[in-house]
Tab-separated table of C-alpha atoms in Angstrom:
chain	number	residue	atom	x	y	z
A	1	MET	CA	11.220	-4.124	10.271
A	2	LYS	CA	10.999	-3.725	6.495
A	3	ALA	CA	8.558	-2.411	3.927
A	4	PHE	CA	7.552	-2.680	0.307
A	5	LEU	CA	6.258	0.472	-0.864
A	6	LEU	CA	4.441	-0.143	-4.080
A	7	ALA	CA	4.903	2.583	-6.606
A	8	GLY	CA	5.058	0.802	-9.929
A	9	GLY	CA	1.566	2.095	-11.449
A	10	LYS	CA	2.028	4.588	-14.438
A	11	GLY	CA	-0.315	7.053	-13.066
A	12	GLU	CA	-2.334	7.402	-16.427
A	13	ARG	CA	-5.457	8.742	-14.507
A	14	LEU	CA	-3.359	11.621	-13.054
A	15	ARG	CA	-2.108	12.941	-16.498
A	16	PRO	CA	-0.770	15.418	-17.354
A	17	LEU	CA	1.024	15.531	-13.894
A	18	THR	CA	2.399	12.122	-14.400
A	19	GLU	CA	3.728	12.757	-17.905
A	20	CYS	CA	6.871	14.327	-16.237
A	21	MET	CA	7.035	12.628	-12.787
A	22	PRO	CA	6.142	9.303	-11.208
A	23	LYS	CA	2.869	8.965	-9.401
A	24	CYS	CA	4.709	8.729	-6.009
A	25	LEU	CA	6.408	12.039	-6.400
A	26	VAL	CA	3.082	13.871	-7.070
A	27	PRO	CA	3.090	16.588	-4.189
A	28	ILE	CA	0.351	17.272	-1.564
A	29	ARG	CA	0.967	20.904	-0.478
A	30	GLY	CA	4.316	20.793	-1.625
A	31	THR	CA	5.440	17.391	-0.137
A	32	PRO	CA	5.532	14.337	-2.374
A	33	LEU	CA	3.411	11.273	-1.439
A	34	LEU	CA	6.717	9.330	-1.225
A	35	GLY	CA	7.914	11.733	1.594
A	36	PHE	CA	4.838	11.276	3.673
A	37	TRP	CA	5.258	7.520	3.534
A	38	LEU	CA	8.969	7.221	4.205
A	39	ASP	CA	8.221	9.573	7.389
A	40	ALA	CA	5.270	7.444	8.397
A	41	LEU	CA	7.202	4.024	8.079
A	42	ALA	CA	10.175	5.548	10.065
A	43	ARG	CA	7.920	6.436	12.895
A	44	GLN	CA	7.034	2.612	12.933
A	45	GLY	CA	10.632	1.669	13.323
A	46	VAL	CA	11.003	0.530	9.576
A	47	GLY	CA	14.689	0.484	8.774
A	48	ASP	CA	14.673	-0.486	5.015
A	49	VAL	CA	12.117	0.231	2.391
A	50	LEU	CA	11.871	-1.138	-1.280
A	51	ILE	CA	10.270	0.899	-3.782
A	52	ASN	CA	9.301	-0.387	-7.276
A	53	VAL	CA	9.194	2.242	-10.044
A	54	SER	CA	8.201	1.680	-13.579
A	55	ARG	CA	8.614	5.410	-14.769
A	56	PHE	CA	11.341	7.943	-14.025
A	57	PRO	CA	13.421	6.022	-11.482
A	58	ASP	CA	16.002	8.490	-11.586
A	59	GLN	CA	13.674	11.103	-10.084
A	60	VAL	CA	12.905	8.824	-7.234
A	61	GLU	CA	16.558	8.198	-6.434
A	62	ARG	CA	17.231	11.866	-6.636
A	63	PHE	CA	14.386	12.550	-4.142
A	64	VAL	CA	15.561	9.888	-1.719
A	65	GLU	CA	19.171	11.484	-1.868
A	66	SER	CA	17.673	14.875	-1.189
A	67	ARG	CA	16.345	13.674	2.156
A	68	GLY	CA	20.080	13.469	3.384
A	69	GLY	CA	19.592	10.206	5.006
A	70	ALA	CA	16.556	10.886	6.913
A	71	GLY	CA	14.314	8.063	7.557
A	72	PRO	CA	14.794	4.479	6.317
A	73	ARG	CA	17.204	3.128	3.937
A	74	VAL	CA	15.712	2.906	0.448
A	75	ARG	CA	16.205	0.524	-2.421
A	76	VAL	CA	14.740	1.594	-5.755
A	77	VAL	CA	13.930	-1.259	-8.181
A	78	ALA	CA	13.073	-0.117	-11.730
A	79	GLU	CA	10.479	-2.418	-13.293
A	80	THR	CA	10.692	-2.351	-17.134
A	81	ILE	CA	7.852	-4.865	-17.411
A	82	PRO	CA	4.897	-4.569	-15.307
A	83	VAL	CA	4.263	-7.543	-12.820
A	84	GLY	CA	1.498	-6.457	-10.700
A	85	SER	CA	1.414	-5.562	-6.979
A	86	ALA	CA	1.750	-8.976	-5.640
A	87	GLY	CA	4.290	-9.770	-8.555
A	88	THR	CA	6.547	-7.169	-7.304
A	89	VAL	CA	6.469	-8.431	-3.821
A	90	ALA	CA	7.278	-12.118	-4.936
A	91	ALA	CA	9.903	-11.040	-7.312
A	92	ASN	CA	11.605	-9.293	-4.275
A	93	ARG	CA	11.214	-11.937	-1.797
A	94	GLY	CA	14.828	-11.887	-0.868
A	95	PHE	CA	14.416	-8.548	0.510
A	96	VAL	CA	12.432	-9.766	3.728
A	97	ASP	CA	14.524	-12.986	4.124
A	98	GLY	CA	14.404	-13.731	7.980
A	99	GLU	CA	11.679	-11.159	8.700
A	100	GLU	CA	8.845	-12.491	10.743
A	101	SER	CA	6.505	-9.802	9.435
A	102	PHE	CA	6.910	-6.906	7.073
A	103	TRP	CA	4.716	-3.996	5.627
A	104	ILE	CA	3.198	-3.723	2.162
A	105	VAL	CA	2.021	-0.250	1.376
A	106	TYR	CA	0.311	1.270	-1.815
A	107	SER	CA	2.108	4.488	-2.200
A	108	ASP	CA	-0.748	6.348	-3.810
A	109	ASN	CA	-2.800	6.416	-0.719
A	110	LEU	CA	-2.495	9.503	1.618
A	111	THR	CA	-3.168	9.099	5.353
A	112	ASN	CA	-2.255	10.315	8.718
A	113	ALA	CA	-3.156	7.295	10.463
A	114	ASP	CA	-1.217	6.056	13.456
A	115	LEU	CA	0.005	2.590	12.397
A	116	ALA	CA	1.280	1.521	15.711
A	117	PRO	CA	-2.044	-0.087	17.030
A	118	MET	CA	-2.270	-2.067	13.680
A	119	LEU	CA	1.030	-3.566	14.472
A	120	ALA	CA	-0.004	-4.341	18.051
A	121	CYS	CA	-3.227	-6.193	16.574
A	122	HIS	CA	-1.013	-7.986	14.148
A	123	ARG	CA	0.950	-9.434	16.840
A	124	THR	CA	-1.957	-10.935	18.644
A	125	HIS	CA	-2.809	-13.431	16.018
A	126	GLY	CA	-0.793	-15.791	13.711
A	127	ASP	CA	-2.752	-15.417	10.482
A	128	VAL	CA	-0.948	-14.793	7.131
A	129	MET	CA	-1.923	-11.036	6.998
A	130	THR	CA	-3.405	-7.942	8.843
A	131	MET	CA	-5.162	-5.631	6.336
A	132	ALA	CA	-5.919	-1.967	7.346
A	133	LEU	CA	-9.548	-1.085	6.621
A	134	PHE	CA	-11.571	2.076	6.432
A	135	ARG	CA	-15.030	3.130	5.604
A	136	THR	CA	-15.195	4.299	2.169
A	137	PRO	CA	-17.833	6.489	0.391
A	138	GLU	CA	-17.191	4.567	-2.907
A	139	PRO	CA	-17.472	0.909	-2.029
A	140	HIS	CA	-17.988	-0.218	-5.813
A	141	ALA	CA	-14.541	1.179	-6.402
A	142	SER	CA	-12.736	-0.695	-3.517
A	143	GLY	CA	-11.985	-4.019	-2.230
A	144	VAL	CA	-14.757	-4.510	0.240
A	145	VAL	CA	-14.660	-6.960	3.322
A	146	SER	CA	-16.901	-8.586	5.860
A	147	LEU	CA	-15.602	-9.242	9.378
A	148	GLU	CA	-16.182	-12.038	12.018
A	149	PRO	CA	-16.501	-10.738	15.610
A	150	ASP	CA	-12.910	-11.606	16.378
A	151	GLY	CA	-11.614	-9.469	13.433
A	152	ARG	CA	-10.908	-12.092	10.955
A	153	ILE	CA	-11.919	-11.383	7.386
A	154	SER	CA	-14.631	-13.670	6.290
A	155	GLY	CA	-15.196	-12.242	2.772
A	156	PHE	CA	-13.457	-10.044	0.265
A	157	HIS	CA	-14.907	-8.563	-3.011
A	158	GLU	CA	-12.590	-6.488	-5.262
A	159	LYS	CA	-14.728	-3.667	-6.778
A	160	PRO	CA	-18.078	-5.377	-6.346
A	161	ALA	CA	-21.163	-4.291	-8.506
A	162	ARG	CA	-23.153	-5.000	-5.494
A	163	PRO	CA	-21.146	-4.072	-2.361
A	164	ILE	CA	-22.030	-5.825	0.896
A	165	GLY	CA	-20.999	-2.902	2.904
A	166	ASN	CA	-18.417	0.045	2.986
A	167	LEU	CA	-15.631	-1.419	5.164
A	168	ALA	CA	-12.814	-1.403	2.587
A	169	ASN	CA	-9.144	-2.331	1.857
A	170	ALA	CA	-6.910	0.674	2.724
A	171	GLY	CA	-3.889	-0.633	0.702
A	172	ILE	CA	-1.871	-1.166	3.865
A	173	TYR	CA	-0.884	-4.795	4.941
A	174	LEU	CA	1.221	-6.544	7.430
A	175	ALA	CA	2.322	-9.929	6.216
A	176	ARG	CA	4.119	-13.127	7.381
A	177	GLN	CA	6.332	-15.293	5.436
A	178	ALA	CA	3.588	-17.646	4.689
A	179	LEU	CA	2.203	-14.942	2.089
A	180	PHE	CA	4.722	-16.014	-0.493
A	181	GLU	CA	3.090	-19.460	-0.598
A	182	CYS	CA	-0.316	-17.631	-1.476
A	183	ILE	CA	0.799	-15.776	-4.422
A	184	PRO	CA	0.089	-17.702	-7.614
A	185	GLU	CA	2.983	-18.405	-10.063
A	186	GLY	CA	2.861	-18.035	-13.932
A	187	LEU	CA	0.710	-15.015	-14.324
A	188	ALA	CA	2.077	-12.078	-16.266
A	189	LEU	CA	0.371	-9.750	-13.815
A	190	THR	CA	-0.284	-10.751	-10.436
A	191	ASP	CA	-2.470	-8.374	-8.276
A	192	PHE	CA	-3.182	-8.634	-4.588
A	193	GLY	CA	-6.841	-7.562	-4.975
A	194	HIS	CA	-7.650	-9.997	-7.772
A	195	HIS	CA	-5.424	-12.987	-7.313
A	196	VAL	CA	-4.133	-13.201	-3.787
A	197	LEU	CA	-6.523	-11.580	-1.219
A	198	PRO	CA	-9.699	-13.701	-2.116
A	199	GLY	CA	-7.693	-16.806	-1.477
A	200	LEU	CA	-6.728	-15.395	2.099
A	201	VAL	CA	-10.270	-15.122	3.272
A	202	GLY	CA	-10.399	-16.794	6.714
A	203	ARG	CA	-6.574	-16.524	7.100
A	204	MET	CA	-6.109	-12.874	7.517
A	205	HIS	CA	-7.461	-10.131	10.033
A	206	GLY	CA	-8.816	-6.735	9.674
A	207	TYR	CA	-7.796	-3.580	11.463
A	208	ALA	CA	-9.889	-0.488	11.121
A	209	ILE	CA	-7.566	2.538	11.099
A	210	ASP	CA	-8.392	6.081	12.482
A	211	GLY	CA	-7.661	9.139	10.826
A	212	TYR	CA	-7.609	10.807	7.140
A	213	ILE	CA	-7.212	8.387	4.099
A	214	ALA	CA	-7.565	9.181	0.428
A	215	ASP	CA	-6.636	7.505	-2.784
A	216	ILE	CA	-4.787	9.961	-4.828
A	217	GLY	CA	-5.824	8.373	-8.176
A	218	THR	CA	-7.210	11.345	-10.316
A	219	PRO	CA	-6.828	15.086	-10.418
A	220	ALA	CA	-10.184	15.444	-8.732
A	221	ARG	CA	-9.011	13.405	-5.765
A	222	LEU	CA	-5.799	15.142	-5.694
A	223	ALA	CA	-7.393	18.657	-5.641
A	224	ARG	CA	-9.802	17.376	-2.757
A	225	ALA	CA	-6.958	15.726	-0.777
A	226	GLU	CA	-4.966	19.103	-1.073
A	227	ALA	CA	-8.040	20.958	0.369
A	228	GLU	CA	-8.670	18.491	3.093
A	229	TRP	CA	-5.253	17.446	4.238
A	230	PRO	CA	-5.220	17.764	7.978
A	231	GLY	CA	-1.529	16.814	8.510
A	232	PHE	CA	-0.163	14.786	11.209
């Protein structure tokens, strides 16, 4: 399989750390986030990964080289103009030509969840996408979903003012080729949460993952993750 590892954000909320490195290389107990994800994807049999980077792509390339060929093959795409999370996937559609399904992962999340059961779940249905879900303590800051008894997502609300629950998007997707037909064209920035996922309600399944998960978005969250991180 192949995977998009989305790392195009500027990491503005993590300054001053991100003034000298890309967000995906911010370390947790000495290991960059990117390293955790490359190892996790390798465990799922992913052979090729595309990483988009908007700042310091040379640092990402050096880190990949430092791994000495461990894990999947990596293609680093430097984005001089931001196009949004879904925009990156659409612009690099050729990377997954011929793939029945592929992973899409937000690199600024940290998790030790075993993704194999999610892949098994994905293979039981024919919907456009399977979305990893978790119980969030901050639903107003997340993409909140509602589920049918069979696991199909019946509602999606990005950062709702009045959340309907706390079951939220974990930023890990398994998608099929039909996804590309659902990404709108003509937008300067095309975001999954705002422009794609609401239109997939009724056409995607949710899978609640087990284990630790945290969004490394601010210095406070980074410090908390370093204190809490249980490892694999």
